Tab-separated table of N, CA, C and O in Angstrom:
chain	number	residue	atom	x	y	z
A	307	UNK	N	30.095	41.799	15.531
A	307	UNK	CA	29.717	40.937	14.421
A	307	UNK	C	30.387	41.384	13.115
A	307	UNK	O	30.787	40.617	12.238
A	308	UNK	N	30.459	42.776	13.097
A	308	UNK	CA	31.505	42.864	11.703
A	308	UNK	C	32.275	43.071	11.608
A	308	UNK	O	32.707	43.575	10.571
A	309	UNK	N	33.211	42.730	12.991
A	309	UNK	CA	34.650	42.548	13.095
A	309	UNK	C	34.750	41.052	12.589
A	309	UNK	O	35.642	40.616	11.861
A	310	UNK	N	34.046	40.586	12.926
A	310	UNK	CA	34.532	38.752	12.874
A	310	UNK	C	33.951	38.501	11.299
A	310	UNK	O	34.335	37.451	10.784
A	311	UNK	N	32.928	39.495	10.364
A	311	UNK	CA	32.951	39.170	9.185
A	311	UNK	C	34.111	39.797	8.408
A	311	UNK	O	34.734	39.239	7.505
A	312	UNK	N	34.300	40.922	8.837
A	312	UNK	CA	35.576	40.790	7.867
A	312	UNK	C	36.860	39.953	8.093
A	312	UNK	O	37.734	39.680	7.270
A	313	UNK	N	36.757	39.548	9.632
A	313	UNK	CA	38.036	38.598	9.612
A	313	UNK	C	38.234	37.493	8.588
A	313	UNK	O	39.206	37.023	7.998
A	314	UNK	N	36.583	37.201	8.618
A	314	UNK	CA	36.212	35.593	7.483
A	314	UNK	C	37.071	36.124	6.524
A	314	UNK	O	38.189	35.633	6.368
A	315	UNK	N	36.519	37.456	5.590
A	315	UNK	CA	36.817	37.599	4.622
A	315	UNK	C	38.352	37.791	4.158
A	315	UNK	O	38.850	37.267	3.161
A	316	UNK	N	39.078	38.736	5.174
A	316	UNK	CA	40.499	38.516	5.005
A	316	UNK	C	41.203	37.508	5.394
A	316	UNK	O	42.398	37.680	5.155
A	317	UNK	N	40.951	36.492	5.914
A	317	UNK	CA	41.403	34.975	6.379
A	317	UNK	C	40.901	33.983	4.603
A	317	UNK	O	41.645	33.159	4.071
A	318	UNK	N	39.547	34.394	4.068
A	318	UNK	CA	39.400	33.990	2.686
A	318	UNK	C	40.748	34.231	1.742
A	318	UNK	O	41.475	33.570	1.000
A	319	UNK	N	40.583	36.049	2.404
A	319	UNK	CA	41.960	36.248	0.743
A	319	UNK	C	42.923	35.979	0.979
A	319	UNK	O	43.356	35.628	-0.118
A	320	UNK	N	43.726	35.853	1.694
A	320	UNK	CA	44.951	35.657	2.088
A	320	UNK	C	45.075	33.682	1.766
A	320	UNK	O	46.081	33.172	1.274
A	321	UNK	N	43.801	32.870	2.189
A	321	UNK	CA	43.943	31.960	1.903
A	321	UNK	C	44.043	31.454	0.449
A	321	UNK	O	44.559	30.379	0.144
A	322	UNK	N	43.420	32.459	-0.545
A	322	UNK	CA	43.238	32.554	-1.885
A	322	UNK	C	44.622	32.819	-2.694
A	322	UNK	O	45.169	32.171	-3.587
A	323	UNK	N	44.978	34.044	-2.020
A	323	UNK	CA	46.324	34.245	-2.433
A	323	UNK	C	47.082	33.652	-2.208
A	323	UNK	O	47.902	33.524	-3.117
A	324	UNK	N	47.346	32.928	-0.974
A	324	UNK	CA	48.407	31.550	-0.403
A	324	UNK	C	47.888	30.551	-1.772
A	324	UNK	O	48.649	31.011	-2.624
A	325	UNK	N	47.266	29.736	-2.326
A	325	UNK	CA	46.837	29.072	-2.993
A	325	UNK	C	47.197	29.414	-4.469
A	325	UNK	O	47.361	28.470	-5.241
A	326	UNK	N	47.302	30.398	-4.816
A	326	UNK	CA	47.495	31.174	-5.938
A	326	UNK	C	49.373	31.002	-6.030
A	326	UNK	O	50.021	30.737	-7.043
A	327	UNK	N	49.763	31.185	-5.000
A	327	UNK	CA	51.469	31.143	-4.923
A	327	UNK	C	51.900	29.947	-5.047
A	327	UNK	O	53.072	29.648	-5.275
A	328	UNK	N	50.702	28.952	-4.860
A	328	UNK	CA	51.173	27.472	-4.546
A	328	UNK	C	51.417	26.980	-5.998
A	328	UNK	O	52.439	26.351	-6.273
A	329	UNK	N	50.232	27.344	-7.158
A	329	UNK	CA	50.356	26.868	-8.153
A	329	UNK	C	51.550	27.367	-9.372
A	329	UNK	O	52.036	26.735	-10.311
A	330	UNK	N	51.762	28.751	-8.904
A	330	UNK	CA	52.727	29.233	-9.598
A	330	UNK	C	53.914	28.205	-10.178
A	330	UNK	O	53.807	27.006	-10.436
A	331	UNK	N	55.280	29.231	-10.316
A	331	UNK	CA	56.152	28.717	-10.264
A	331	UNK	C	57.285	29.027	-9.590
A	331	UNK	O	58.372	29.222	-10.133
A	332	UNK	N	57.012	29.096	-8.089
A	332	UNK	CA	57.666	29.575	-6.826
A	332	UNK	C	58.509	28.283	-6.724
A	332	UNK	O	58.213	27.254	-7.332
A	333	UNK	N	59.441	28.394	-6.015
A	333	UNK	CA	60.504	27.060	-5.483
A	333	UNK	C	60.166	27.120	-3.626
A	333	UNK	O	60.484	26.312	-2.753
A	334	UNK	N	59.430	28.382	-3.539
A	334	UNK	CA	59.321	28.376	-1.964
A	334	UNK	C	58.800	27.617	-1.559
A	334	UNK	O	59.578	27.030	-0.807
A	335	UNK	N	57.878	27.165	-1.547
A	335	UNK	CA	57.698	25.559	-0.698
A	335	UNK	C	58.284	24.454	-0.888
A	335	UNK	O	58.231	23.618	0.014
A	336	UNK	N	59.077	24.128	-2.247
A	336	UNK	CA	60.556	23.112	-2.641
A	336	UNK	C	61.470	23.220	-1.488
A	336	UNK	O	62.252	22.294	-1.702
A	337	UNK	N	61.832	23.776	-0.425
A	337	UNK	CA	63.106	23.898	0.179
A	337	UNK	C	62.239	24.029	1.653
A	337	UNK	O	61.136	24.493	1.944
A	338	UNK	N	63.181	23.461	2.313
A	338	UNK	CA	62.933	23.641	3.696
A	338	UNK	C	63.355	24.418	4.291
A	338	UNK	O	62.953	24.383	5.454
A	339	UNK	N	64.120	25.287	4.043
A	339	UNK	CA	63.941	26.737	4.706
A	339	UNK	C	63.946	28.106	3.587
A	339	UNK	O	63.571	28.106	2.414
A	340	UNK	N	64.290	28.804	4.085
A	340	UNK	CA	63.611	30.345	3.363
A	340	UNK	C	64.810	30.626	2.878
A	340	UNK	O	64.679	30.824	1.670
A	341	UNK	N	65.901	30.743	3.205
A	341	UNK	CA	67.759	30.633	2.492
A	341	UNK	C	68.240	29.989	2.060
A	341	UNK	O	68.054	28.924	2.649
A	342	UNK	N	69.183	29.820	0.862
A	342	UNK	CA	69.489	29.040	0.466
A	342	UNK	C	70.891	28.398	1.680
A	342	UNK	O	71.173	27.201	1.626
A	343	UNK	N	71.512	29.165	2.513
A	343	UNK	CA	72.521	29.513	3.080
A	343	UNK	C	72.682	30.506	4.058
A	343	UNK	O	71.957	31.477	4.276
A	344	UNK	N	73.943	30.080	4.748
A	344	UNK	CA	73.985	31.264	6.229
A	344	UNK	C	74.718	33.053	5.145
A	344	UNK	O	74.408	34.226	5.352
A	345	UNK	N	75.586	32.539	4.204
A	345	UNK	CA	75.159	33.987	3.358
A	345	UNK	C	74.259	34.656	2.805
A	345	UNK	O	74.160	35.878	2.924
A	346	UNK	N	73.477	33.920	2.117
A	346	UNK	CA	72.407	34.277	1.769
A	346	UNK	C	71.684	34.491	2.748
A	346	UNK	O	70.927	35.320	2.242
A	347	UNK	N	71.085	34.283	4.536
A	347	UNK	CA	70.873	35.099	5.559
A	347	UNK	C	71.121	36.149	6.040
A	347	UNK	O	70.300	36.981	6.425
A	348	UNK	N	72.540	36.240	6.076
A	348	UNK	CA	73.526	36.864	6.422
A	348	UNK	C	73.143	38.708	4.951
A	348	UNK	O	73.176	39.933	5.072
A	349	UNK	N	72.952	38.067	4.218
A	349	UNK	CA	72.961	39.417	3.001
A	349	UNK	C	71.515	39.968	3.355
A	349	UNK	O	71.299	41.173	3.475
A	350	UNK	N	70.531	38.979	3.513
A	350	UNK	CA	69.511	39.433	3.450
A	350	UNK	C	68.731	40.372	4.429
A	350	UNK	O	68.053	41.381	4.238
A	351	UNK	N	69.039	39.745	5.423
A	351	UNK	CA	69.163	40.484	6.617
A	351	UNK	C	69.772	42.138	7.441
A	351	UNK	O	69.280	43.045	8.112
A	352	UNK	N	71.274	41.715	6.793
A	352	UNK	CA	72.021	42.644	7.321
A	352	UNK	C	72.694	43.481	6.283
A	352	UNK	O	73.348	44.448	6.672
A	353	UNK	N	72.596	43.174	4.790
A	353	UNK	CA	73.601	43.931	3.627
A	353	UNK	C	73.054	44.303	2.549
A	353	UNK	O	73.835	44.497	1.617
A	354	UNK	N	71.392	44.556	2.255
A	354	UNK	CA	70.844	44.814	1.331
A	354	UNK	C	71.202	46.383	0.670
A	354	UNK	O	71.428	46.718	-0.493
A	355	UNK	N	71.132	47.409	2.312
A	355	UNK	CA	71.988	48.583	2.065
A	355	UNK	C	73.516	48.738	2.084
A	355	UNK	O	73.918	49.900	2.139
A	356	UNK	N	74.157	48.056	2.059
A	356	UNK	CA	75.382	48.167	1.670
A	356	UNK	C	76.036	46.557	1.068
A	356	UNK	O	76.704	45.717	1.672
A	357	UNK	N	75.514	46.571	-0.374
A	357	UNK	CA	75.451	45.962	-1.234
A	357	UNK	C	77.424	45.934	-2.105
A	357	UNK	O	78.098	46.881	-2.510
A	358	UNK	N	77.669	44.759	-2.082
A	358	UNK	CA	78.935	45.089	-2.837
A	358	UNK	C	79.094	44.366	-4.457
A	358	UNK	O	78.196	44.024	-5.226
A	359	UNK	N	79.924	44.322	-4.549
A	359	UNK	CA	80.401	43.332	-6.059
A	359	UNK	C	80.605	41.591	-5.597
A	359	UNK	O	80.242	40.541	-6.127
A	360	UNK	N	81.249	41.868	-4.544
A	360	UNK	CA	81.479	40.203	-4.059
A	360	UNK	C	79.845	39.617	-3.367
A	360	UNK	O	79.634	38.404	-3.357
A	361	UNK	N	79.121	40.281	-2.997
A	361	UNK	CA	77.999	40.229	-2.375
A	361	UNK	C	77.403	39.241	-4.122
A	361	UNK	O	77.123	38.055	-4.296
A	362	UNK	N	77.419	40.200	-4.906
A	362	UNK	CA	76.792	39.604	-6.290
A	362	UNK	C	77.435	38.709	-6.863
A	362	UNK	O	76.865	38.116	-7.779
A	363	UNK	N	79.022	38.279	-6.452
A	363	UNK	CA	79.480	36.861	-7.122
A	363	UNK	C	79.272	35.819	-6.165
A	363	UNK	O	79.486	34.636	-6.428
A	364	UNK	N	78.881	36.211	-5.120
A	364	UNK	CA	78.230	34.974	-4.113
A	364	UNK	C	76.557	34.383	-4.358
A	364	UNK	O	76.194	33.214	-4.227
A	365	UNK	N	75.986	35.171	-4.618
A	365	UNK	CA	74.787	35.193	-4.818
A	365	UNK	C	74.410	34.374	-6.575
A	365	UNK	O	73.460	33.631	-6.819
A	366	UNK	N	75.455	34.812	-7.511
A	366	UNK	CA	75.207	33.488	-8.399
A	366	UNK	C	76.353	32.561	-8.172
A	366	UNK	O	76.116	31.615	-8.923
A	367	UNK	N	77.345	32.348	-7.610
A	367	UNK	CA	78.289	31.142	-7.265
A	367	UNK	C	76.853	29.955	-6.418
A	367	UNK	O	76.483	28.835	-6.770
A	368	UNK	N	76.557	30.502	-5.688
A	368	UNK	CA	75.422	29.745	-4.788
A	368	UNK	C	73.902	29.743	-4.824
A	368	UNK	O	73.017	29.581	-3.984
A	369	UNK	N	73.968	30.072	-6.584
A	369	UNK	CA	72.416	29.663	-6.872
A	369	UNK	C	71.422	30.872	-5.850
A	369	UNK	O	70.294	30.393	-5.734
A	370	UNK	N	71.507	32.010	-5.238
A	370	UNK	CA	70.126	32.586	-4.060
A	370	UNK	C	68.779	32.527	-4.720
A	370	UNK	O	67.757	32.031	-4.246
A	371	UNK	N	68.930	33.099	-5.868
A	371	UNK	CA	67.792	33.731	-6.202
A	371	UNK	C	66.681	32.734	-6.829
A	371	UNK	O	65.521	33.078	-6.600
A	372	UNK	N	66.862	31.532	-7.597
A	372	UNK	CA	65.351	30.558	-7.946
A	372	UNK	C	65.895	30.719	-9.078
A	372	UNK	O	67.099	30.712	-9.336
A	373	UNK	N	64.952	30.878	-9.825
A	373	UNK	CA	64.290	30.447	-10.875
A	373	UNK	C	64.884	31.957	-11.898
A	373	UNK	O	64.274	32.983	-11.599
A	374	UNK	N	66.029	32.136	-13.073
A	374	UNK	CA	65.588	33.153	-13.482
A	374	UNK	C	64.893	33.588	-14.603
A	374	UNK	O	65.006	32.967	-15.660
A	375	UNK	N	64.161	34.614	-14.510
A	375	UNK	CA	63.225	34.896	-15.751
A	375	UNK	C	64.129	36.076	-16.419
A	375	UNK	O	64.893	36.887	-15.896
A	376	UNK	N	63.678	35.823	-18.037
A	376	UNK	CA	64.810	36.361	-18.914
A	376	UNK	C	63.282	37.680	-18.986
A	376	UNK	O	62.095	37.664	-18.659
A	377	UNK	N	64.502	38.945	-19.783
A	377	UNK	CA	63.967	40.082	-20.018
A	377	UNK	C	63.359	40.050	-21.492
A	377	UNK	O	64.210	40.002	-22.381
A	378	UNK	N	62.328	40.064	-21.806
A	378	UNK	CA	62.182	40.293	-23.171
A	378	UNK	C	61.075	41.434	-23.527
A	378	UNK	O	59.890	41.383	-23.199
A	379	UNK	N	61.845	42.704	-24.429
A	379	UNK	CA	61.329	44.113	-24.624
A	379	UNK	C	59.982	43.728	-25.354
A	379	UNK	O	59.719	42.911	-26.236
A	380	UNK	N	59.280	44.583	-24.681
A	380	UNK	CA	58.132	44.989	-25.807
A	380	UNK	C	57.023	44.038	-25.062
A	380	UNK	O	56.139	43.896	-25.907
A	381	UNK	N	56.574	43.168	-23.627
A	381	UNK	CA	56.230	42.176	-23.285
A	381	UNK	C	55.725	42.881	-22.295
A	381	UNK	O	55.101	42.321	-21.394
């Protein structure tokens, strides 16, 4: 019995937090899949540790990353 109450409860948060991501300002549910591209698969997957310079002019030539948020000090 208090296996299956805490299941409620972590099946609650997770549903809470799913809900919480929804309202944001995520693009992840905008797109029908999770890549923008077979590079952007391809990096994510297999080249995060061996990261290059062309790796990073592909990645803004082809839009990967969403949405970007600017840095502002002191915030």
């Amino acid at each position: 019995m208090k296996k299956m109450i805490v299941l409620i409860f972590m099946v609650l948060f997770l549903v809470s937090c799913g809900q919480s991501s929804l309202m944001s300002r995520s693009e992840f549910l905008q797109h029908d899949t999770m890549y923008k591209n077979w590079d952007h698969m391809k990096f994510s997957w297999f080249g995060p540790d061996k990261a290059a310079s062309q790796d990073l002019e592909k990645s803004i030539d082809q839009q990967w990353w969403g949405i970007e948020v600017p840095y502002v000090p002191g915030q």
